XYZ file of N, CA and C in Angstrom:
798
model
N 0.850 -1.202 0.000
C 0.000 0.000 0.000
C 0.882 1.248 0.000
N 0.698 2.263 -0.730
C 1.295 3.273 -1.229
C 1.488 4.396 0.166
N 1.807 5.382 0.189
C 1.813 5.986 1.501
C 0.631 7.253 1.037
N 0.382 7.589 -0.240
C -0.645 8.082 -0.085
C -1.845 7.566 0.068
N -2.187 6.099 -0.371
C -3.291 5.285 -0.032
C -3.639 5.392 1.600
N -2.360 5.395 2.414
C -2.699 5.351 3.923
C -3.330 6.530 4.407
N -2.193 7.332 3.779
C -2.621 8.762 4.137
C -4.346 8.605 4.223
N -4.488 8.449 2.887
C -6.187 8.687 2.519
C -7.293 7.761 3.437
N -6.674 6.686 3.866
C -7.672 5.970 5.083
C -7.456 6.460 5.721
N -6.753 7.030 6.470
C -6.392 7.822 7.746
C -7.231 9.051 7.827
N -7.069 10.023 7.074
C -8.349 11.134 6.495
C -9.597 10.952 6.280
N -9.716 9.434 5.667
C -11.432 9.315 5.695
C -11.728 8.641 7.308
N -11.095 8.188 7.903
C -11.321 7.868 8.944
C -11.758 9.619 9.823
N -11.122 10.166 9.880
C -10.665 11.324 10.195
C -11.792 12.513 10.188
N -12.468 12.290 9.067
C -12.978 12.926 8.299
C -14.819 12.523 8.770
N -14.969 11.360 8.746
C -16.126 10.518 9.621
C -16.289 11.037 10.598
N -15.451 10.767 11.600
C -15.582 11.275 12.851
C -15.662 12.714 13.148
N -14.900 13.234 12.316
C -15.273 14.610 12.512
C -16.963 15.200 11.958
N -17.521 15.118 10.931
C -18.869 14.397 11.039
C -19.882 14.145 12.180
N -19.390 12.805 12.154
C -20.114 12.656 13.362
C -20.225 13.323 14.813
N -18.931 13.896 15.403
C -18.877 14.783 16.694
C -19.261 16.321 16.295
N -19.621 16.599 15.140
C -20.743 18.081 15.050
C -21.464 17.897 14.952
N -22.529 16.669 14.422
C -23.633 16.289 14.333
C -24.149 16.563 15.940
N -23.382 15.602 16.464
C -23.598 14.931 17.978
C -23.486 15.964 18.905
N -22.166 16.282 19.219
C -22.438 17.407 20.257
C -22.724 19.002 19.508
N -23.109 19.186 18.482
C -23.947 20.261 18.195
C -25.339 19.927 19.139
N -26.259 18.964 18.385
C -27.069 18.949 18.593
C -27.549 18.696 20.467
N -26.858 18.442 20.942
C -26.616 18.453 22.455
C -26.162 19.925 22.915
N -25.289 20.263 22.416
C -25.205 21.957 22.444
C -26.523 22.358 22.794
N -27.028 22.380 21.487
C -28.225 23.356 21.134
C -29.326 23.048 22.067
N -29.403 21.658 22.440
C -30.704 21.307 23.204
C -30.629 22.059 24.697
N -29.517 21.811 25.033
C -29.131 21.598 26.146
C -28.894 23.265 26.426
N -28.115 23.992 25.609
C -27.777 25.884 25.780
C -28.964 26.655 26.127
N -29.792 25.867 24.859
C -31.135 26.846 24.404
C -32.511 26.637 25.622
N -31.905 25.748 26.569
C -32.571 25.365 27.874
C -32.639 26.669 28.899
N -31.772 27.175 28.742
C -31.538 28.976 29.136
C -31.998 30.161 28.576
N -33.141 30.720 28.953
C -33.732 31.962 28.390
C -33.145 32.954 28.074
N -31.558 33.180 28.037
C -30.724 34.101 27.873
C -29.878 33.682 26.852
N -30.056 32.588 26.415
C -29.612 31.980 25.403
C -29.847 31.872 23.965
N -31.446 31.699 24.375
C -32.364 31.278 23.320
C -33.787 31.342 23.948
N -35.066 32.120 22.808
C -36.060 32.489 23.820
C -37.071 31.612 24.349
N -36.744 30.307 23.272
C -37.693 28.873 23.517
C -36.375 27.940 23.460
N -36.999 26.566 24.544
C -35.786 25.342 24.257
C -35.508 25.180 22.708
N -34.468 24.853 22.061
C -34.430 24.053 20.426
C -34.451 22.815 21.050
N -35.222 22.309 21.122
C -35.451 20.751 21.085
C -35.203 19.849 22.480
N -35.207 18.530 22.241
C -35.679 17.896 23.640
C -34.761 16.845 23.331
N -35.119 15.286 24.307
C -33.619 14.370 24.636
C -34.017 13.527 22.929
N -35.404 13.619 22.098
C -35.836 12.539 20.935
C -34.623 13.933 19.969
N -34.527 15.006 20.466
C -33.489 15.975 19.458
C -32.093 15.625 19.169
N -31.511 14.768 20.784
C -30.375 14.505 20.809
C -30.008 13.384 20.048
N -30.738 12.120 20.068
C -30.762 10.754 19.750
C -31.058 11.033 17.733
N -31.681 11.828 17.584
C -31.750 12.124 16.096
C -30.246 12.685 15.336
N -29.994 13.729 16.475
C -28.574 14.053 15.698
C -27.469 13.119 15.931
N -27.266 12.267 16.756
C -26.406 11.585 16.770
C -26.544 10.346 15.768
N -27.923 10.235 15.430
C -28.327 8.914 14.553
C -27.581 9.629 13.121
N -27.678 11.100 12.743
C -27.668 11.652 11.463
C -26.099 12.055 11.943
N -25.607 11.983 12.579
C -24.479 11.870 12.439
C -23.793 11.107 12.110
N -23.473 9.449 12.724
C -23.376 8.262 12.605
C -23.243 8.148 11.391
N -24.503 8.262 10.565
C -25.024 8.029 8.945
C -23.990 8.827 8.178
N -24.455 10.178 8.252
C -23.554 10.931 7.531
C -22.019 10.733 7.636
N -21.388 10.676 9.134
C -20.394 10.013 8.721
C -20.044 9.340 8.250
N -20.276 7.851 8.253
C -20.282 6.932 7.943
C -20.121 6.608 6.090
N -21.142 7.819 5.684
C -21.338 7.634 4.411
C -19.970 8.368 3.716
N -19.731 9.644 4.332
C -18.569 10.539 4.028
C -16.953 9.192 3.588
N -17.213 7.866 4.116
C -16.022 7.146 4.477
C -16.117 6.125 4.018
N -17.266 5.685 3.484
C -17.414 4.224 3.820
C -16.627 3.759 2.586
N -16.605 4.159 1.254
C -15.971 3.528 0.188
C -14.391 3.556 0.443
N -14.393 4.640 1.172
C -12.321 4.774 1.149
C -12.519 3.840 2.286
N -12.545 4.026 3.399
C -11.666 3.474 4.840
C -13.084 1.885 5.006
N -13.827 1.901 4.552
C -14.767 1.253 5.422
C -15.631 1.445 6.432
N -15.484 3.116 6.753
C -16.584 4.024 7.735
C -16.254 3.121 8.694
N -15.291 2.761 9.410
C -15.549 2.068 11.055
C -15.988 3.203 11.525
N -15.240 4.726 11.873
C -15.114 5.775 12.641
C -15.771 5.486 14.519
N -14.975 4.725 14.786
C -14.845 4.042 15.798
C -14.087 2.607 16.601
N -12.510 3.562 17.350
C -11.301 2.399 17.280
C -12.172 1.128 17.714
N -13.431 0.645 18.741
C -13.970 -0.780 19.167
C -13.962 -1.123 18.077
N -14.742 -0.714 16.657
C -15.571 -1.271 15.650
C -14.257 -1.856 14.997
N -12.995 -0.801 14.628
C -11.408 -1.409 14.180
C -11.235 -2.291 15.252
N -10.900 -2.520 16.070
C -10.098 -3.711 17.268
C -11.272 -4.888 17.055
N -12.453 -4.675 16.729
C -13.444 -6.095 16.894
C -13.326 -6.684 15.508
N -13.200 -5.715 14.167
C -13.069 -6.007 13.004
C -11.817 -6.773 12.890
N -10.777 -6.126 13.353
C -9.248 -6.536 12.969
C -8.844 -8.237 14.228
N -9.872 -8.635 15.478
C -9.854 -9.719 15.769
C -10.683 -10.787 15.346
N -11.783 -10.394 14.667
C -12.953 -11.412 13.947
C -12.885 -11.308 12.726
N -12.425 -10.215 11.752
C -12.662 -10.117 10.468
C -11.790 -10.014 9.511
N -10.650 -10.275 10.086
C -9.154 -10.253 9.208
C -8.500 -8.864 8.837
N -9.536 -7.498 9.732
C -8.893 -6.675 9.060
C -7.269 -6.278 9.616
N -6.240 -5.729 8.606
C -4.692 -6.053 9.314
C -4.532 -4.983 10.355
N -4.051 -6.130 11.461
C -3.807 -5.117 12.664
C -2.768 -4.181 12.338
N -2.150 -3.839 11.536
C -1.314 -2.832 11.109
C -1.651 -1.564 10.821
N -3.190 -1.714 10.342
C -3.662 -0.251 9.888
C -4.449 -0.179 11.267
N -4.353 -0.920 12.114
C -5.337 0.162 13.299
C -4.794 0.880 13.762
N -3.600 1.501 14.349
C -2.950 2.448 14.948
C -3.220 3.592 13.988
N -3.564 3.252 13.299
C -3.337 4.876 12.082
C -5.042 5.655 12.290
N -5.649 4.132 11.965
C -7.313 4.327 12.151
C -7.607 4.981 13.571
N -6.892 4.442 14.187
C -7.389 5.032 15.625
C -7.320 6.237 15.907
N -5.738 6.581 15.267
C -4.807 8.123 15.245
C -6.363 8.925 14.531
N -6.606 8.696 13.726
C -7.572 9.408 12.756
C -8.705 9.656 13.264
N -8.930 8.702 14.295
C -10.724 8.993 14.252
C -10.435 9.737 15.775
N -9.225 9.582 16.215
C -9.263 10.265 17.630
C -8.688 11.532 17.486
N -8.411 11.975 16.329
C -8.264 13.478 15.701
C -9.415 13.838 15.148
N -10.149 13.199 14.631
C -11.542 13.877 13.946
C -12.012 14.078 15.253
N -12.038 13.616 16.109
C -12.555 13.902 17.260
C -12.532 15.024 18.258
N -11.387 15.493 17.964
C -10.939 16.308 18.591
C -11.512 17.982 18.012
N -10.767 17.493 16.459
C -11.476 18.863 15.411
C -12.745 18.852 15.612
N -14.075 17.995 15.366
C -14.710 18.065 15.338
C -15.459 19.024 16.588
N -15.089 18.311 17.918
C -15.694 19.147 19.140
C -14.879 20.868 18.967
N -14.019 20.804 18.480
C -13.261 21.756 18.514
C -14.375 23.224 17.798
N -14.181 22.678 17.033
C -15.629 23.475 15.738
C -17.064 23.874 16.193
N -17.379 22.819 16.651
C -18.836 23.441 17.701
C -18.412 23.878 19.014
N -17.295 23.275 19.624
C -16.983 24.681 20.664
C -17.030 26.073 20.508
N -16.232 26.238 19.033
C -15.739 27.361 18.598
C -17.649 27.976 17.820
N -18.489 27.358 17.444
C -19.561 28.016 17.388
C -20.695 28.196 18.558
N -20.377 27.460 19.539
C -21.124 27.660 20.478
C -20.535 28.353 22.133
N -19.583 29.365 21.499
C -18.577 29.590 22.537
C -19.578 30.746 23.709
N -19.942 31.704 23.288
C -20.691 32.822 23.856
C -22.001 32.154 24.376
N -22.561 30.750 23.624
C -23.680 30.725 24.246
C -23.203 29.576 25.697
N -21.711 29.144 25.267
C -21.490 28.572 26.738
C -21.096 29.198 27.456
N -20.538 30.546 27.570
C -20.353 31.768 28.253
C -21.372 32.061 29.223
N -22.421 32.331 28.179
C -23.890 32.703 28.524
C -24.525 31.598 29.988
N -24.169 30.227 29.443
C -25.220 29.234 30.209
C -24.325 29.105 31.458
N -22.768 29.084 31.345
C -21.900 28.933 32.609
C -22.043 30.661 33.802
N -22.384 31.481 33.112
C -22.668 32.647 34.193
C -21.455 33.225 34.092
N -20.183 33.480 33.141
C -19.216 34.307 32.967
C -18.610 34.121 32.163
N -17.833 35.098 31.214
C -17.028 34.871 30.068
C -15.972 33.795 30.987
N -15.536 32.920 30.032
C -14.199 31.763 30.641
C -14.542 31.086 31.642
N -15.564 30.752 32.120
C -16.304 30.162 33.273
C -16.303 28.795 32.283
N -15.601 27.357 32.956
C -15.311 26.398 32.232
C -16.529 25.026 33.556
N -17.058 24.555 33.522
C -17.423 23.477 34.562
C -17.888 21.782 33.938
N -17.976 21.085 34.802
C -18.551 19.953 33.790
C -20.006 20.024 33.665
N -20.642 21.365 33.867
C -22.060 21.557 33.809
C -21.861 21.645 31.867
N -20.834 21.953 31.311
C -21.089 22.429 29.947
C -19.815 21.223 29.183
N -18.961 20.461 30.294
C -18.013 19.875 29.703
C -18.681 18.490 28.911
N -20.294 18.455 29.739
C -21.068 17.417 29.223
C -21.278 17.506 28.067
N -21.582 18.399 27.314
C -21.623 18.628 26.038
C -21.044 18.545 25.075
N -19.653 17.680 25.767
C -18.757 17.623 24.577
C -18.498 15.337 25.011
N -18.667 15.104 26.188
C -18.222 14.369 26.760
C -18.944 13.359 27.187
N -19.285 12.035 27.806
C -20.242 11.369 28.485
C -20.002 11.559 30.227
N -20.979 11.703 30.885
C -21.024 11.822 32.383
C -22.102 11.199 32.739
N -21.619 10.260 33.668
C -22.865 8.709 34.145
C -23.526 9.957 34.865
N -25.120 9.423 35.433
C -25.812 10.075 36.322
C -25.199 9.860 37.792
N -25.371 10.338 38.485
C -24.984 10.338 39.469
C -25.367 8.978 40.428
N -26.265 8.739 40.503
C -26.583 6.867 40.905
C -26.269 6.050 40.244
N -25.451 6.170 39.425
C -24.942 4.739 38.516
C -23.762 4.344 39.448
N -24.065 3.303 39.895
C -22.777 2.823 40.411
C -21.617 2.443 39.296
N -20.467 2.393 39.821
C -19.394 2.215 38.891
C -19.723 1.027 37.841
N -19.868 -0.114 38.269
C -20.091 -1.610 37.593
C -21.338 -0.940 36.960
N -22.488 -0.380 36.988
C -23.988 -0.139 36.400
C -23.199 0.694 35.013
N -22.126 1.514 35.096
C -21.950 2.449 34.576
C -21.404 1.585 33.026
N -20.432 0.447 33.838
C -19.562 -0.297 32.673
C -20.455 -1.216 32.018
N -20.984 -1.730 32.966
C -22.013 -2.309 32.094
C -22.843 -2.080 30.820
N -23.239 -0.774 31.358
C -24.416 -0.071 30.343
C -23.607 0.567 28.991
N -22.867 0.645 29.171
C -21.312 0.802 27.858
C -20.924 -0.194 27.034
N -20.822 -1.403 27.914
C -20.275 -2.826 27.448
C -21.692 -3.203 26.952
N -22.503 -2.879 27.022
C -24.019 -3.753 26.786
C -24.316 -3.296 25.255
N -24.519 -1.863 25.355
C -24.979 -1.472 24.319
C -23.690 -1.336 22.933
N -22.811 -1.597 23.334
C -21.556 -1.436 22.269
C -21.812 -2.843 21.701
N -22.160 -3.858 22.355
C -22.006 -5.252 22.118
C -23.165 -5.349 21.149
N -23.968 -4.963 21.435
C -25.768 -4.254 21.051
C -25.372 -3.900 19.424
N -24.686 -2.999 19.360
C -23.975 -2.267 18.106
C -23.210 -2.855 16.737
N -22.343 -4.025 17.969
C -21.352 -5.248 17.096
C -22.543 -6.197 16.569
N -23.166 -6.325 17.420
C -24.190 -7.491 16.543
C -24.695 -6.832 15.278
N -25.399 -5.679 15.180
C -26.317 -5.255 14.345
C -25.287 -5.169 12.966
N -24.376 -4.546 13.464
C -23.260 -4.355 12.339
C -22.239 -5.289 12.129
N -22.460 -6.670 12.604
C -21.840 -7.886 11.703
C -23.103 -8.391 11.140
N -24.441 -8.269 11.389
C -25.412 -9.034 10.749
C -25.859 -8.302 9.483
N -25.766 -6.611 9.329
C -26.292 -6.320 8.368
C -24.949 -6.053 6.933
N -23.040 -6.737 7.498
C -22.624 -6.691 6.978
C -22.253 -8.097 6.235
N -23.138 -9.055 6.733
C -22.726 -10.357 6.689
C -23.762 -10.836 5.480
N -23.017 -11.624 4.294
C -23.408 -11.788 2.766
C -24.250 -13.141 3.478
N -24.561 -13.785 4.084
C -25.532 -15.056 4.194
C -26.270 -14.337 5.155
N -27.168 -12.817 5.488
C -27.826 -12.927 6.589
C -28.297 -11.597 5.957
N -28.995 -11.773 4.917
C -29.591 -10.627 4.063
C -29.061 -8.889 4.460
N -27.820 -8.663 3.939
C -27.530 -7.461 4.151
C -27.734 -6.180 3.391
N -28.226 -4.948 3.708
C -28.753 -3.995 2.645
C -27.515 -3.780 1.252
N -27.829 -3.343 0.182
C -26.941 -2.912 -0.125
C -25.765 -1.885 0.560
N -24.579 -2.079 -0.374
C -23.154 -1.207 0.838
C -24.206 0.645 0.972
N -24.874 0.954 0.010
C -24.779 2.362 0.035
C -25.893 2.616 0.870
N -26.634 1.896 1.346
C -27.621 1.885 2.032
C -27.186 1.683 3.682
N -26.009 1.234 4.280
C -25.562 0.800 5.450
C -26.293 2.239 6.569
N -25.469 2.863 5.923
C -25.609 4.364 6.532
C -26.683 4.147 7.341
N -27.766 4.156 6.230
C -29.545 4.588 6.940
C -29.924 2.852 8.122
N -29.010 1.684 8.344
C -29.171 0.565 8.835
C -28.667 1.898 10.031
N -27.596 2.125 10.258
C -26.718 2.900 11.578
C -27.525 4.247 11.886
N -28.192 4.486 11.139
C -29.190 5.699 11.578
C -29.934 5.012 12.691
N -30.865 4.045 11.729
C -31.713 3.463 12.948
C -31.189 3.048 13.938
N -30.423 2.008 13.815
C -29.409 1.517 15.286
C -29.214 2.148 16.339
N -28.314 3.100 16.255
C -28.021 5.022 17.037
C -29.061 5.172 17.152
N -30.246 5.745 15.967
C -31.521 5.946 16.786
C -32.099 5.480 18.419
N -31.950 4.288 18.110
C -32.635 3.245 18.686
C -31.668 3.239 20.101
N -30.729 3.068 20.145
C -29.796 3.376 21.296
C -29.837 4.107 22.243
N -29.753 5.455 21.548
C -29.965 6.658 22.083
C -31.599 6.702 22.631
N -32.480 6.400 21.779
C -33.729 5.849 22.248
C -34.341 5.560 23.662
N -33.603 3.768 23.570
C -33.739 2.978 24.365
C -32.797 2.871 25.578
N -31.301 2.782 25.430
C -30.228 3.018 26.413
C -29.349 3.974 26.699
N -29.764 4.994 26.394
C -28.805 6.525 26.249
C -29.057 7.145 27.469
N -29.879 6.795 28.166
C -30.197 7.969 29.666
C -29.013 8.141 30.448
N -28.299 6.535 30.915
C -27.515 6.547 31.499
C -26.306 7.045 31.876
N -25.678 6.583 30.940
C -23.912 7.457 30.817
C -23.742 8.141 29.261
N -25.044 8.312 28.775
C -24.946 8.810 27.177
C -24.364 8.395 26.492
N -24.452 6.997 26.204
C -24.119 6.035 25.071
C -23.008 6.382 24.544
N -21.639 6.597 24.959
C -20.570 6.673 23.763
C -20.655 5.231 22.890
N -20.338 4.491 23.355
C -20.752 3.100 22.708
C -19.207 3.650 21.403
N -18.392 4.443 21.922
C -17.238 4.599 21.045
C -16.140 5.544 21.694
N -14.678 4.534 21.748
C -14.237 5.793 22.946
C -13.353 6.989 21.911
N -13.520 7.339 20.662
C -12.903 8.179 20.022
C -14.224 9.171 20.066
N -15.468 8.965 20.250
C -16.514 10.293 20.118
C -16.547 10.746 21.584
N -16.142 9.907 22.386
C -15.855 10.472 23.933
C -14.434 10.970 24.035
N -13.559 10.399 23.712
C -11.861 10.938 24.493
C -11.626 11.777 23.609
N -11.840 12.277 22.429
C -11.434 13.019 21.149
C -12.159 14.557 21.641
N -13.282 14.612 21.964
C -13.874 15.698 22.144
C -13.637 16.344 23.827
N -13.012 14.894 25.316
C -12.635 15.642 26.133
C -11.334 15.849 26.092
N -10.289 15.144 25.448
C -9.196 16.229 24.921
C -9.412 17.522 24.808
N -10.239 17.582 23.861
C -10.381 19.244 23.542
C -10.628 20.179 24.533
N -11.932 19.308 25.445
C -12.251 19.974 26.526
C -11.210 19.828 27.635
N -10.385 19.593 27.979
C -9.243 19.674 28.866
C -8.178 20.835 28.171
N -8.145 21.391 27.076
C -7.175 21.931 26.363
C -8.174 23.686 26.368
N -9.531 23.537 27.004
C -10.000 24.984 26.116
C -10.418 25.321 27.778
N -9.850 25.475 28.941
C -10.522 25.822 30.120
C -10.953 24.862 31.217
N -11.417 23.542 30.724
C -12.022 22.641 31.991
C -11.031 21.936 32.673
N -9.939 21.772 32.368
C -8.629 21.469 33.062
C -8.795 20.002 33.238
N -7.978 19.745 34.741
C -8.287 17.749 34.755
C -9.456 17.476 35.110
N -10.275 18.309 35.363
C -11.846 17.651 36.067
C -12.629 17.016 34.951
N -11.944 17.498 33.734
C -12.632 15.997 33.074
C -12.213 14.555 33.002
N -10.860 14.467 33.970
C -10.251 13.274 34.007
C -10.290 12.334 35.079
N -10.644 13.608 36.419
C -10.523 12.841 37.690
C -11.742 12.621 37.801
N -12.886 12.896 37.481
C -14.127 12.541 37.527
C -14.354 11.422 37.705
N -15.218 11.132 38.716
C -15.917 9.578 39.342
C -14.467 8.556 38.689
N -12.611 8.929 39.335
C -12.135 8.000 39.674
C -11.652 7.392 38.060
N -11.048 8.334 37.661
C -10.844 8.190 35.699
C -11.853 7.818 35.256
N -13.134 7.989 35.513
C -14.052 7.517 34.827
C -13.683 7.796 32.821
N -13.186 8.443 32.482
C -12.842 8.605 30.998
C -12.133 7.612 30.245
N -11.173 6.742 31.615
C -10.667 5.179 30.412
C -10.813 4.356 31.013
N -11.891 4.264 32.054
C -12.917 2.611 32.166
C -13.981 2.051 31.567
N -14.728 3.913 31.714
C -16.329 3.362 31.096
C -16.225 3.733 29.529
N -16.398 5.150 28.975
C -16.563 5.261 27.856
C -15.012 4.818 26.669
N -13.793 4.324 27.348
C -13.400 4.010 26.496
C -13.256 1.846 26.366
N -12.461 1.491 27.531
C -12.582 -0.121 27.735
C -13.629 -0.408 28.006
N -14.876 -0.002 28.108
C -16.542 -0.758 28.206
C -16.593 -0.802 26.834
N -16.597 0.231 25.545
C -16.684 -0.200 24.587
C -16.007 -1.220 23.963
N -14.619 -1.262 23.981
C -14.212 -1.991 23.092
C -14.397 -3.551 23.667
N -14.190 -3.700 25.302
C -14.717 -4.797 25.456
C -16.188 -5.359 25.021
N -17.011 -4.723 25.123
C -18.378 -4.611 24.794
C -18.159 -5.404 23.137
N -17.428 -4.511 22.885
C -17.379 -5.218 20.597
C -17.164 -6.306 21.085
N -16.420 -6.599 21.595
C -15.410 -8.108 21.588
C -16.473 -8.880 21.757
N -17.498 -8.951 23.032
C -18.485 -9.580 23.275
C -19.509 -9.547 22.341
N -19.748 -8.489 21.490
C -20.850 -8.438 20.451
C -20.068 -9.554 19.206
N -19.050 -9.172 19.358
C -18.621 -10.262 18.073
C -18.407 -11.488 18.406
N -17.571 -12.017 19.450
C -18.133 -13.119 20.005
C -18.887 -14.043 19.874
N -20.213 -13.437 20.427
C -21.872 -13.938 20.327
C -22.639 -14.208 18.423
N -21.935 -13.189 17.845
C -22.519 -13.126 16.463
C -21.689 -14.247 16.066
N -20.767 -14.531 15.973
C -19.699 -15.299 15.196
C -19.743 -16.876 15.906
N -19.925 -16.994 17.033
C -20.204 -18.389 17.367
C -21.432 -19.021 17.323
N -22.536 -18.080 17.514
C -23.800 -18.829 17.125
C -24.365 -18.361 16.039
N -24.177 -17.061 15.242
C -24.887 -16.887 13.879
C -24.319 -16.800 12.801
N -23.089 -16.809 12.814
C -22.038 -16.693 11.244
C -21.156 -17.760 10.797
N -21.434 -18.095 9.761
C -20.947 -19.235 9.092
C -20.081 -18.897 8.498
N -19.732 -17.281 8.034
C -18.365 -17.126 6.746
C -16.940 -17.552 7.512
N -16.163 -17.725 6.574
C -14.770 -18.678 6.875
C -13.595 -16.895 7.388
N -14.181 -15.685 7.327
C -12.985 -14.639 7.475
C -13.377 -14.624 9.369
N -14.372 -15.499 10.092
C -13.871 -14.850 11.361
C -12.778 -16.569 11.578
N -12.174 -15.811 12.887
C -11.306 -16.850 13.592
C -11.923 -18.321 14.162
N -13.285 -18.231 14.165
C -14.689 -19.361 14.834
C -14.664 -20.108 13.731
N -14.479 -19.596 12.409
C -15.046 -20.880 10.946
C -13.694 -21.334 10.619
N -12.340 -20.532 10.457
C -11.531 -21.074 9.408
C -11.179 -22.554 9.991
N -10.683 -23.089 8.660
C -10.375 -24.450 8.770
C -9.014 -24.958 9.837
């Protein structure tokens, strides 16, 4: 592979994710800012507002990538692919590099458009707290016990691996490739839906650690790190990827017959 070929997975990786984290925490922005009458003179939208933009994010990313890189735009979805699906563990370090930089730009960009109205909602110009760091970041509720927290990460990521080895898998009626997108709309939909209350579904630790990078770099300092005890690389980043492992797992030993996972070859 050429070094501009890499280059170019690396960018569409890159490029996804960035995508997807304006979709996502825009639309959490906006719900969440415009909750303040000094902000905005009616709410923009409610929690079915949040779960939509993150679904149309997902998609749109996804679609932005999918012919160059394969749209993982998410290192679990690379680490579960590259142990069940032959993809070469060589290009994940690059994939990862990429989508945990789109990540970063991405929050970076709706920070940078939603800067005055987080001014506004924190009560002083440069006033940084995790009342607004949420908006870029996942933060369990406050009664989630630690284990409730990993769980609900590991559950629904696993949730994620299934849907997306079954609707990519040629014996288990899969949409056409250009159609995937609108399969991951619904999915995310449905997530965000059904299991998002909790710790806000990263269910990916590059749309979580990519965007509190940023937020550790623009004012909120380590309190996005020491929070509930590193909560930033137990739950939203190793709940996911363990979570894939288990989603692929389960798909590949009891529902997939093709010979590329490690369960069929001869």
């Amino acid at each position: 592979m050429t070094w501009m070929c890499k280059q170019s997975l690396i960018a569409a990786e890159f490029t996804g994710v960035m995508i997807l984290i304006i979709f996502g925490t825009g639309v959490v922005s906006q719900v969440v800012l415009s909750s303040n009458p000094a902000v905005a003179p009616t709410p923009k939208g409610e929690y079915l507002s949040i779960s939509f933009g993150w679904a149309a994010g997902t998609a749109l990313g996804v679609w932005v990538c999918l012919g160059i890189s394969g749209g993982h735009i998410n290192p679990a979805i690379t680490i579960a692919f590259a142990t069940w699906r032959g993809f070469p563990w060589k290009k994940v370090p690059g994939y990862i590099f990429g989508q945990l930089m789109g990540g970063v730009v991405g929050a970076a960009l709706v920070y940078a458009d939603y800067f005055h109205a987080i001014d506004i909602y924190e009560g002083g110009r440069g006033v940084r707290t995790l009342k607004t760091a949420s908006l870029f970041s996942t933060y369990a509720l406050d009664y989630m016990t630690n284990v409730s927290c990993f769980f609900s990460e590991f559950f629904a990521t696993a949730i994620l691996v299934i849907v997306i080895l079954a609707t990519t898998d040629k014996g288990n009626g899969p949409p056409p490739l250009g159609l995937l997108p609108l399969v991951l709309f619904i999915l995310i939909l449905g997530l965000g839906a059904c299991l998002g209350m909790e710790t806000g579904y990263a269910v990916n630790p590059a749309r979580d650690l990519g965007p509190r990078l940023l937020t550790s770099m623009v004012g909120y300092g380590s309190a996005v790190y020491t929070f509930r005890n590193q909560y930033w690389l137990w739950c939203p980043v190793l709940a996911p990827i363990l979570g894939a492992q288990a989603g692929a797992m389960f798909y590949d030993v009891l529902l997939f017959n093709g010979r590329e996972s490690i369960v069929n070859k001869p």
